[in-house]
Coordinates of C-alpha atoms in Angstrom, one line a residue:
Chain A
M1 CA 0.0 0.0 0.0
P2 CA 1.8 3.1 -1.2
V3 CA -0.5 5.4 0.7
L4 CA 0.2 3.7 4.0
R5 CA 3.9 3.8 3.3
W6 CA 3.7 7.5 2.5
I7 CA 1.9 8.2 5.8
R8 CA 4.5 6.2 7.7
R9 CA 7.3 8.1 6.2
N10 CA 5.7 11.5 6.8
L11 CA 4.3 10.6 10.2
V12 CA 6.2 13.4 12.0
V13 CA 5.1 16.0 9.5
L14 CA 1.5 14.9 9.7
A15 CA 1.5 14.9 13.5
G16 CA 3.1 18.4 13.5
L17 CA 0.6 19.8 11.1
L18 CA -2.3 18.3 13.2
T19 CA -0.8 20.1 16.2
L20 CA -0.6 23.3 14.2
A21 CA -4.3 22.9 13.2
Y22 CA -5.2 22.4 16.9
M23 CA -3.4 25.7 17.7
I24 CA -5.0 27.7 14.9
L25 CA -8.5 26.3 15.2
P26 CA -9.7 28.7 17.9
N27 CA -8.3 31.7 16.0
A28 CA -10.2 30.5 12.9
V29 CA -13.4 30.2 15.0
V30 CA -12.9 33.7 16.5
M31 CA -12.4 35.0 12.9
V32 CA -15.5 33.3 11.5
F33 CA -17.7 34.3 14.4
S34 CA -16.7 37.9 14.1
F35 CA -19.0 37.9 11.0
N36 CA -21.9 36.3 12.8
K37 CA -25.2 38.0 13.7
P38 CA -26.2 36.2 16.9
N39 CA -29.7 35.5 17.8
G40 CA -29.7 36.6 21.5
R41 CA -26.9 37.4 23.9
F42 CA -24.6 34.5 23.3
N43 CA -22.4 34.3 20.2
Y44 CA -21.8 30.6 20.3
A45 CA -24.0 29.3 17.4
W46 CA -23.7 30.4 13.8
Q47 CA -26.8 32.3 12.6
R48 CA -26.0 34.4 9.5
F49 CA -23.3 36.5 7.9
S50 CA -23.2 40.1 8.9
L51 CA -20.6 42.9 8.9
D52 CA -22.4 44.8 11.7
A53 CA -19.7 44.2 14.4
W54 CA -16.9 45.2 12.0
K55 CA -18.6 48.5 11.1
D56 CA -19.0 49.4 14.8
P57 CA -16.3 47.7 16.9
C58 CA -16.7 50.2 19.8
G59 CA -20.5 49.8 19.8
V60 CA -20.4 47.9 23.1
A61 CA -20.2 50.1 26.2
D62 CA -16.8 50.1 27.9
L63 CA -15.2 47.8 25.4
C64 CA -12.9 50.3 23.7
G65 CA -12.3 52.1 27.0
S66 CA -10.9 48.9 28.5
L67 CA -8.9 48.3 25.3
S68 CA -7.2 51.7 25.4
L69 CA -6.6 51.2 29.2
S70 CA -4.9 47.9 28.4
L71 CA -2.8 49.4 25.7
R72 CA -1.7 52.3 28.0
I73 CA -0.8 49.9 30.8
A74 CA 1.1 47.6 28.3
F75 CA 3.0 50.6 26.9
W76 CA 4.2 51.8 30.2
A77 CA 4.8 48.4 31.6
T78 CA 6.9 47.6 28.5
A79 CA 8.9 50.8 28.8
G80 CA 9.6 50.3 32.5
A81 CA 10.4 46.6 32.4
T82 CA 12.6 47.0 29.3
L83 CA 14.6 49.8 30.8
L84 CA 15.1 48.1 34.2
G85 CA 15.5 44.6 32.6
T86 CA 18.2 45.7 30.1
M87 CA 20.2 47.4 32.9
I88 CA 20.1 44.2 35.0
A89 CA 21.0 42.0 32.0
F90 CA 24.1 44.2 31.2
A91 CA 25.1 44.1 34.8
L92 CA 24.8 40.3 35.0
V93 CA 26.6 39.5 31.7
R94 CA 29.4 42.2 31.8
Y95 CA 30.4 42.3 35.4
R96 CA 31.5 39.9 38.1
F97 CA 30.3 40.9 41.5
R98 CA 29.5 39.3 44.8
A99 CA 25.7 39.1 44.8
R100 CA 25.5 37.6 41.3
G101 CA 24.0 34.2 42.4
A102 CA 21.4 35.9 44.6
V103 CA 20.4 38.3 41.8
N104 CA 20.1 35.4 39.4
S105 CA 17.7 33.5 41.6
L106 CA 15.7 36.6 42.3
I107 CA 15.3 37.0 38.6
F108 CA 14.4 33.4 38.1
L109 CA 11.8 33.0 40.9
P110 CA 9.0 35.2 39.5
M111 CA 9.0 33.0 36.4
A112 CA 8.9 29.8 38.4
M113 CA 5.9 30.7 40.5
P114 CA 2.2 30.1 39.7
E115 CA 0.7 33.5 38.8
V116 CA -2.0 33.2 41.3
V117 CA 0.5 33.0 44.1
M118 CA 2.2 36.2 43.0
A119 CA -1.1 37.9 42.4
A120 CA -2.4 37.0 45.9
S121 CA 0.8 38.0 47.7
L122 CA 0.9 41.4 45.9
L123 CA -2.7 42.1 46.9
T124 CA -1.8 41.3 50.5
L125 CA 1.0 43.9 50.3
F126 CA -1.3 46.5 48.7
L127 CA -4.0 45.9 51.3
N128 CA -1.5 46.2 54.1
M129 CA -0.2 49.5 52.7
G130 CA -3.7 50.8 52.2
A131 CA -2.9 51.5 48.5
R132 CA -5.9 52.3 46.3
L133 CA -6.2 49.6 43.7
G134 CA -6.3 50.7 40.1
F135 CA -4.1 51.9 37.2
W136 CA -0.9 52.3 39.4
T137 CA -1.1 49.0 41.2
V138 CA -1.7 47.1 37.9
L139 CA 1.2 48.9 36.3
I140 CA 3.5 48.1 39.3
A141 CA 2.5 44.4 39.1
H142 CA 3.0 44.2 35.3
I143 CA 6.5 45.8 35.5
M144 CA 7.3 43.2 38.2
F145 CA 6.4 40.1 36.3
C146 CA 7.6 41.3 32.9
L147 CA 11.0 42.2 34.3
S148 CA 12.4 38.7 34.5
F149 CA 11.4 37.8 30.9
V150 CA 13.1 41.0 29.6
V151 CA 16.3 40.1 31.5
T152 CA 16.3 36.6 30.1
A153 CA 15.8 37.8 26.5
V154 CA 18.4 40.6 26.6
K155 CA 20.9 38.4 28.5
A156 CA 20.8 35.8 25.8
R157 CA 21.7 38.4 23.2
V158 CA 24.4 40.2 25.2
M159 CA 26.0 36.9 26.1
S160 CA 26.5 36.1 22.4
M161 CA 28.1 39.5 21.7
D162 CA 31.8 39.7 20.9
P163 CA 33.4 42.0 23.5
R164 CA 36.2 42.7 21.1
L165 CA 33.9 44.9 19.1
E166 CA 33.6 47.3 22.0
E167 CA 37.4 47.1 22.6
A168 CA 37.9 48.0 18.9
A169 CA 35.6 51.0 19.3
R170 CA 37.6 52.2 22.4
D171 CA 40.8 51.6 20.5
L172 CA 39.4 53.9 17.8
Y173 CA 39.1 56.6 20.6
A174 CA 35.3 56.3 21.1
G175 CA 34.3 57.5 24.6
P176 CA 32.3 55.2 26.8
V177 CA 29.0 56.9 25.8
Q178 CA 29.8 56.8 22.2
T179 CA 30.9 53.2 22.3
F180 CA 27.6 52.3 24.0
V181 CA 25.3 54.3 21.7
R182 CA 27.1 53.5 18.4
V183 CA 28.3 49.9 19.0
T184 CA 26.8 48.1 22.0
L185 CA 23.2 49.3 21.7
P186 CA 22.8 48.4 18.0
I187 CA 24.1 44.9 18.6
A188 CA 22.0 44.4 21.6
A189 CA 18.9 45.9 20.0
P190 CA 17.3 42.6 18.7
G191 CA 17.4 41.1 22.2
I192 CA 16.0 44.3 23.7
A193 CA 13.3 44.4 21.0
A194 CA 12.4 40.7 21.6
G195 CA 12.2 41.4 25.4
A196 CA 10.0 44.5 24.8
L197 CA 7.7 42.6 22.5
L198 CA 7.4 39.8 25.0
A199 CA 6.7 42.2 27.8
F200 CA 4.0 44.0 25.8
A201 CA 2.3 40.7 24.9
L202 CA 2.4 39.4 28.5
S203 CA 1.2 42.7 30.0
F204 CA -1.6 43.2 27.4
D205 CA -2.8 39.6 27.9
D206 CA -2.5 39.2 31.6
F207 CA -5.6 38.3 33.4
I208 CA -4.8 36.6 36.7
I209 CA -2.5 39.2 38.3
T210 CA -4.6 42.1 37.0
N211 CA -7.8 40.5 38.3
F212 CA -6.4 40.5 41.8
N213 CA -4.8 44.0 41.8
A214 CA -7.1 46.1 39.6
G215 CA -9.9 46.8 42.1
S216 CA -12.8 48.2 40.0
T217 CA -10.6 49.2 37.1
V218 CA -11.4 47.1 34.0
T219 CA -8.7 46.1 31.5
F220 CA -9.5 44.4 28.2
P221 CA -8.9 40.8 29.5
M222 CA -11.1 41.6 32.5
F223 CA -13.8 42.9 30.2
V224 CA -13.7 39.7 28.2
W225 CA -13.9 37.7 31.4
G226 CA -16.9 39.7 32.6
S227 CA -18.6 39.4 29.2
A228 CA -18.3 35.6 29.3
Q229 CA -20.9 35.6 32.0
R230 CA -23.2 38.2 30.6
G231 CA -22.9 37.1 27.0
T232 CA -20.0 37.8 24.7
P233 CA -20.6 40.6 22.1
V234 CA -19.5 39.9 18.6
Q235 CA -17.2 42.9 18.8
I236 CA -14.9 40.9 21.0
N237 CA -14.3 38.5 18.1
V238 CA -13.6 41.5 15.9
I239 CA -10.9 42.8 18.3
G240 CA -9.5 39.2 18.6
T241 CA -9.3 38.9 14.8
A242 CA -7.7 42.3 14.4
M243 CA -5.1 41.4 17.1
F244 CA -4.2 38.1 15.3
V245 CA -3.9 39.8 11.9
I246 CA -1.8 42.7 13.3
A247 CA 0.5 40.2 15.2
V248 CA 1.0 38.1 12.1
V249 CA 1.8 41.2 10.0
V250 CA 4.2 42.6 12.6
V251 CA 6.1 39.3 13.1
L252 CA 6.3 38.6 9.4
A253 CA 7.5 42.2 8.7
G254 CA 10.2 41.8 11.5
Q255 CA 11.4 38.5 9.9
F256 CA 11.4 40.1 6.5
V257 CA 13.6 43.0 7.7
S258 CA 16.0 40.6 9.5
N259 CA 16.2 38.4 6.5
R260 CA 17.0 41.4 4.3
R261 CA 19.7 42.5 6.7
K262 CA 21.2 39.0 6.8
S263 CA 21.3 38.7 3.0
N264 CA 22.7 42.2 2.7
A265 CA 25.4 41.4 5.2
G266 CA 26.1 38.3 3.1
K267 CA 26.7 40.4 0.0
R268 CA 29.2 42.7 1.6
Chain B
M1 CA 45.3 50.4 9.3
S2 CA 46.4 48.9 12.6
V3 CA 46.0 50.2 16.0
T4 CA 48.8 49.0 18.1
E5 CA 49.2 51.6 20.8
A6 CA 46.7 52.2 23.6
P7 CA 45.5 55.7 24.0
P8 CA 48.1 57.7 26.0
A9 CA 45.6 58.7 28.7
R10 CA 45.5 55.1 29.9
T11 CA 49.2 54.6 30.5
T12 CA 49.5 57.0 33.4
E13 CA 49.0 55.5 36.9
P14 CA 46.6 57.8 38.8
K15 CA 44.1 58.1 35.9
I16 CA 43.6 54.3 35.9
R17 CA 42.9 54.2 39.6
K18 CA 40.0 56.6 39.7
P19 CA 37.8 55.2 37.0
S20 CA 38.4 51.6 38.1
A21 CA 37.1 52.4 41.6
R22 CA 34.1 54.0 40.0
R23 CA 33.8 51.1 37.6
R24 CA 33.5 48.6 40.4
L25 CA 30.2 50.3 41.5
V26 CA 28.8 50.3 37.9
P27 CA 27.0 46.9 38.2
Y28 CA 25.4 47.9 41.4
W29 CA 24.0 51.1 40.0
L30 CA 22.7 49.1 37.0
L31 CA 21.0 46.6 39.2
L32 CA 19.7 48.9 41.9
P33 CA 16.3 50.0 40.3
G34 CA 15.3 46.7 38.9
I35 CA 16.3 44.6 41.9
L36 CA 14.7 47.1 44.3
W37 CA 11.5 46.7 42.3
L38 CA 11.6 42.9 42.6
L39 CA 12.5 43.1 46.3
V40 CA 9.6 45.5 47.1
F41 CA 6.9 44.1 44.8
F42 CA 7.9 40.4 44.7
A43 CA 9.9 39.4 47.8
L44 CA 8.3 41.7 50.3
P45 CA 4.7 40.5 49.3
M46 CA 5.7 36.9 50.0
V47 CA 6.7 38.0 53.5
Y48 CA 3.4 39.8 54.0
Q49 CA 1.6 36.8 52.8
A50 CA 3.5 34.5 55.1
S51 CA 2.4 36.7 58.0
T52 CA -1.2 36.8 56.7
S53 CA -1.4 33.0 56.6
V54 CA -0.8 32.8 60.4
Q55 CA -3.3 35.5 61.3
T56 CA -6.8 35.1 62.7
G57 CA -9.6 37.5 62.8
S58 CA -12.3 38.9 60.6
L59 CA -12.6 41.7 58.1
E60 CA -14.7 43.8 60.5
K61 CA -12.5 43.3 63.6
G62 CA -9.2 43.2 61.8
F63 CA -6.6 40.5 61.5
Q64 CA -3.9 39.8 64.1
V65 CA -0.8 37.6 63.9
T66 CA -1.6 34.7 66.3
W67 CA 0.7 32.0 64.8
H68 CA -2.4 30.1 64.1
F69 CA -1.0 27.2 62.0
R70 CA -4.2 25.3 62.0
T71 CA -5.3 27.5 59.0
Y72 CA -2.9 25.4 56.9
W73 CA -4.3 22.1 58.1
D74 CA -7.9 23.3 57.7
A75 CA -7.1 24.6 54.2
L76 CA -5.5 21.3 53.2
T77 CA -8.3 19.1 54.6
D78 CA -11.0 21.4 53.1
Y79 CA -9.6 21.7 49.7
Y80 CA -7.4 18.7 49.0
P81 CA -9.7 17.6 46.1
Q82 CA -9.0 20.8 44.3
F83 CA -5.2 20.4 45.0
I84 CA -5.2 16.9 43.6
R85 CA -7.3 17.9 40.6
S86 CA -5.0 20.8 39.8
L87 CA -1.9 18.6 39.8
L88 CA -3.7 15.9 37.8
Y89 CA -5.0 18.3 35.2
A90 CA -1.8 20.2 34.9
G91 CA 0.2 17.0 34.7
T92 CA -2.0 15.5 32.0
A93 CA -2.0 18.8 30.1
T94 CA 1.8 18.9 30.3
L95 CA 2.1 15.4 29.0
L96 CA -0.3 16.1 26.1
C97 CA 1.7 19.3 25.4
L98 CA 4.9 17.2 25.1
L99 CA 3.3 14.6 22.9
L100 CA 1.6 17.2 20.6
G101 CA 4.4 19.8 20.7
Y102 CA 7.4 17.5 20.0
P103 CA 6.4 16.6 16.4
L104 CA 5.7 20.2 15.6
A105 CA 9.0 21.4 17.1
Y106 CA 10.7 18.7 15.2
L107 CA 8.9 19.7 12.0
I108 CA 10.0 23.3 12.4
A109 CA 13.6 22.4 13.3
F110 CA 14.3 19.8 10.6
K111 CA 11.5 19.4 8.0
A112 CA 10.0 22.8 7.4
G113 CA 12.7 24.1 5.0
R114 CA 11.6 27.4 3.5
W115 CA 8.3 27.2 5.4
R116 CA 10.1 27.4 8.7
N117 CA 9.5 31.1 9.3
L118 CA 5.8 30.9 8.4
V119 CA 5.2 27.9 10.8
L120 CA 7.1 29.7 13.6
V121 CA 4.9 32.8 13.1
L122 CA 1.8 30.6 13.2
V123 CA 3.0 29.1 16.5
I124 CA 3.8 32.5 18.0
A125 CA 0.9 34.6 16.6
P126 CA -1.9 33.1 18.7
F127 CA 0.2 34.1 21.7
F128 CA -0.5 37.7 20.8
T129 CA -4.2 37.3 20.6
S130 CA -6.0 37.6 23.9
F131 CA -6.0 34.1 25.4
L132 CA -9.3 34.7 27.1
I133 CA -11.0 35.2 23.7
R134 CA -9.3 32.0 22.3
T135 CA -10.4 30.1 25.4
L136 CA -14.0 31.2 24.9
A137 CA -13.7 30.0 21.3
W138 CA -13.3 26.5 22.7
K139 CA -16.9 26.8 24.1
T140 CA -18.1 27.1 20.5
I141 CA -15.9 24.3 19.3
L142 CA -16.8 21.9 22.1
A143 CA -20.5 22.9 22.2
D144 CA -23.1 20.3 22.9
G145 CA -24.3 18.9 19.6
G146 CA -21.5 20.6 17.8
T147 CA -19.3 19.0 15.1
V148 CA -16.5 17.9 17.4
V149 CA -18.9 16.3 19.9
D150 CA -20.9 14.6 17.1
V151 CA -17.8 13.1 15.5
L152 CA -16.5 11.9 18.9
G153 CA -19.9 10.4 19.6
T154 CA -20.2 8.6 16.3
L155 CA -16.7 7.2 16.7
H156 CA -17.8 5.9 20.2
V157 CA -14.9 7.9 21.7
L158 CA -17.2 9.5 24.1
D159 CA -18.4 6.1 25.4
V160 CA -14.8 5.3 26.4
T161 CA -14.1 8.7 27.9
S162 CA -17.3 8.7 29.8
W163 CA -16.5 5.3 31.2
L164 CA -13.1 6.7 32.3
G165 CA -14.9 9.7 33.9
W166 CA -13.4 12.3 31.6
T167 CA -16.7 13.2 30.0
E168 CA -20.3 13.0 31.0
D169 CA -23.0 11.5 28.8
N170 CA -22.9 13.1 25.4
R171 CA -21.1 16.3 26.2
V172 CA -17.6 17.5 26.5
L173 CA -18.1 21.0 27.8
A174 CA -18.1 21.3 31.6
T175 CA -16.2 18.1 32.0
P176 CA -12.5 17.4 32.9
M177 CA -11.7 16.7 29.3
A178 CA -12.7 20.2 28.3
V179 CA -10.5 21.7 31.0
V180 CA -7.5 19.6 30.1
C181 CA -8.1 20.4 26.4
G182 CA -8.1 24.2 27.2
L183 CA -5.0 23.9 29.4
T184 CA -3.1 21.9 26.8
Y185 CA -4.1 24.5 24.1
N186 CA -3.2 27.5 26.2
F187 CA 0.3 26.3 27.2
L188 CA 1.4 24.6 24.0
P189 CA 3.5 27.5 22.8
F190 CA 5.4 27.4 26.1
M191 CA 6.3 23.8 25.3
I192 CA 7.0 24.2 21.6
L193 CA 9.4 27.1 21.7
P194 CA 12.0 25.7 24.2
L195 CA 11.7 22.3 22.4
Y196 CA 12.4 24.0 19.1
T197 CA 15.3 26.0 20.5
S198 CA 17.0 22.8 21.8
L199 CA 16.3 20.8 18.6
D200 CA 17.6 23.6 16.4
R201 CA 20.9 23.4 18.2
I202 CA 21.4 19.8 17.2
D203 CA 23.9 19.4 14.3
G204 CA 22.1 17.7 11.4
R205 CA 25.3 15.8 10.6
L206 CA 24.7 13.7 13.8
H207 CA 21.6 12.3 12.1
E208 CA 23.6 11.4 9.0
A209 CA 26.3 9.9 11.1
A210 CA 23.7 7.7 12.9
G211 CA 22.3 6.7 9.5
D212 CA 25.7 5.8 8.2
L213 CA 26.2 3.6 11.2
Y214 CA 23.0 1.7 10.2
A215 CA 20.7 3.1 12.9
A216 CA 17.1 2.9 11.9
P217 CA 15.2 6.3 12.1
A218 CA 13.5 5.2 15.3
T219 CA 16.9 4.3 16.9
T220 CA 18.4 7.6 15.7
F221 CA 15.6 9.4 17.4
R222 CA 15.9 7.4 20.7
K223 CA 19.7 7.5 20.9
V224 CA 20.6 10.8 19.4
T225 CA 17.8 13.3 19.0
L226 CA 15.8 12.7 22.2
P227 CA 18.8 12.8 24.6
L228 CA 20.1 15.9 22.9
S229 CA 16.8 17.7 23.2
M230 CA 16.4 16.9 26.9
P231 CA 17.1 20.5 28.0
G232 CA 14.2 21.6 25.9
V233 CA 12.0 18.9 27.3
V234 CA 12.8 19.9 30.9
S235 CA 12.3 23.6 30.4
G236 CA 9.2 23.1 28.3
T237 CA 7.7 20.9 31.0
L238 CA 8.4 23.4 33.7
L239 CA 7.1 26.3 31.7
T240 CA 3.9 24.4 31.1
F241 CA 3.3 22.6 34.4
I242 CA 3.9 25.6 36.7
P243 CA 1.5 28.1 35.2
A244 CA -1.1 25.3 34.4
S245 CA -1.2 24.2 38.1
G246 CA -2.1 27.7 39.3
D247 CA -4.5 28.5 36.4
Y248 CA -8.2 28.9 37.0
V249 CA -9.3 30.5 33.8
N250 CA -9.8 27.2 31.9
A251 CA -11.5 25.5 34.8
E252 CA -13.9 28.4 35.2
L253 CA -14.7 29.0 31.5
L254 CA -14.7 25.4 30.2
G255 CA -15.4 23.4 33.4
S256 CA -18.1 23.1 36.0
T257 CA -18.2 23.1 39.8
D258 CA -16.9 19.6 39.7
T259 CA -13.7 20.6 37.9
K260 CA -12.6 23.5 40.1
M261 CA -8.9 23.9 40.5
V262 CA -7.0 25.3 43.4
G263 CA -6.6 28.7 41.7
S264 CA -10.3 29.2 41.7
V265 CA -10.4 28.6 45.4
I266 CA -7.6 31.0 46.1
Q267 CA -9.3 33.6 43.9
S268 CA -12.7 33.3 45.5
Q269 CA -11.3 33.2 49.1
F270 CA -9.3 36.4 48.3
L271 CA -11.7 38.4 46.2
R272 CA -15.2 37.2 47.3
V273 CA -15.1 35.5 50.7
L274 CA -12.4 37.9 51.9
D275 CA -10.9 35.1 54.1
Y276 CA -7.3 36.3 53.7
P277 CA -5.6 33.8 56.1
T278 CA -7.1 30.8 54.3
A279 CA -6.3 32.2 50.9
A280 CA -2.7 33.0 51.9
A281 CA -2.2 29.5 53.4
L282 CA -3.7 27.9 50.2
S283 CA -1.3 29.8 47.9
F284 CA 1.7 28.9 50.1
I285 CA 0.7 25.3 50.0
L286 CA 0.4 25.5 46.2
M287 CA 3.8 27.2 46.0
A288 CA 5.4 24.5 48.2
V289 CA 3.8 21.6 46.2
V290 CA 4.9 23.1 42.9
L291 CA 8.5 23.8 44.1
L292 CA 8.6 20.2 45.5
V293 CA 7.4 18.6 42.2
V294 CA 9.7 20.8 40.2
T295 CA 12.8 20.0 42.4
V296 CA 12.1 16.3 42.2
Y297 CA 11.6 16.5 38.5
I298 CA 14.8 18.4 37.9
R299 CA 16.7 15.9 40.0
R300 CA 15.3 13.0 38.1
S301 CA 15.8 14.5 34.7
G302 CA 19.4 15.4 35.8
T303 CA 20.3 11.8 36.6
E304 CA 18.6 10.6 33.5
D305 CA 20.9 12.9 31.6
L306 CA 23.9 11.1 33.1
V307 CA 22.8 7.6 32.2

């Protein structure tokens, strides 16, 4: 049986593609149901095609407000975590100092802890301090849990950097600032960008830690969570589809640029 | 164009001394803000929570530290089904992630060729879409009387799973199977990416060498590929198991009251019942159990590496 033999030979590929289908399936469902016109509150069964939700994505009360709040939090959390994380990563890779081991485990622990544990303990701190829960407590929490991921991403890049490039710059009479801005930063940039992108995605998507520390403030994931009980509006599928498309375009564009750079470098 | 001499400023003695003293402090200044952030908003909260877990009192009268360790015992006896369920679901989901993720990671690393970037994008892109929206989509996919349930019913798969207690009657939603399916789905990228990274590091010539030495493909996999990908397996397992064991989103959205995980309990004790000592004790027990499982696992996988 040639068919059976072909299947046996390509078993790994077939299994991999099945997994890929499993991963994409919900995205496809979200996309399809963004064109649905539901018959009632729940958008779980297909009724008929409609562009209503796409024409009016902000038509649901508080949806776009929560979306812009999430974007603002993600932006500042990314900025904060990237700055602090990059500094830590440089210190860890470039310098030998006494507390290195302790610092390394302090960076590792937040990643090795169930989110709900961190969320609950942070809430205990805020309650004890009498802090008002809202934008600032969420931002503080997001910077905290994004930090470790940024450090890991930047560290990987800085570690693979050739220190002789910086020595060469200094030999050519570049000052420390000039060396950093003209040599070190451009080489470390992909690592920093990867860390920032990861931080943005983690912060924008976070539900558990936000749910504990937001008080009555409603971020986008919290809006989705609440809507699951009340009946999810079609607009949520529209936003989900848009996010997926934007993400694919951004990632593909990034890869296109880096491929171009690589092939250009090859030509030189 | 050769630079042989160091800049003259560096050769004189006193000018070296001063910057080197300042240089020694540089790493500490770089670390200070970030580490302070983690100490105040990660380490200090743990201390506060530890103190909360041994307090007694009520929200109206206030809580006092009374070293009341019984809270731990009560929490454990009251909620051990949720603990066991969390570990069971997270463990099953991790195993499924490994079984599903390995072929895909292998496909990207060795077989995808010029499609590699596209497949990688398709693996990462769902990660950028809100995971709550995607989890809700599983409600549509697994809906009663939907295509998936119909197909599984016609193939008599549901009879078997119902007999095993994974599903109930002719439905998948609100059963353990739905929760494990959601957990597996949500944490798959965390398994695939480390697996891919470690597989990608393997030199393709090792496969050729194994083939030249008359190893069958299965033997090559068992003796060469799998052992060399162990770092990816270990870190992927941890990245999947730890967050899955504390997750309550899948259990709440896709499960029922019979499938509640320990995360749900912590959440409702903290945010609805406002019984802070019990909630704090529960999350400490969860942390301890996860750390224990992880430590044992790392030890075991470490010794396996040596064999």
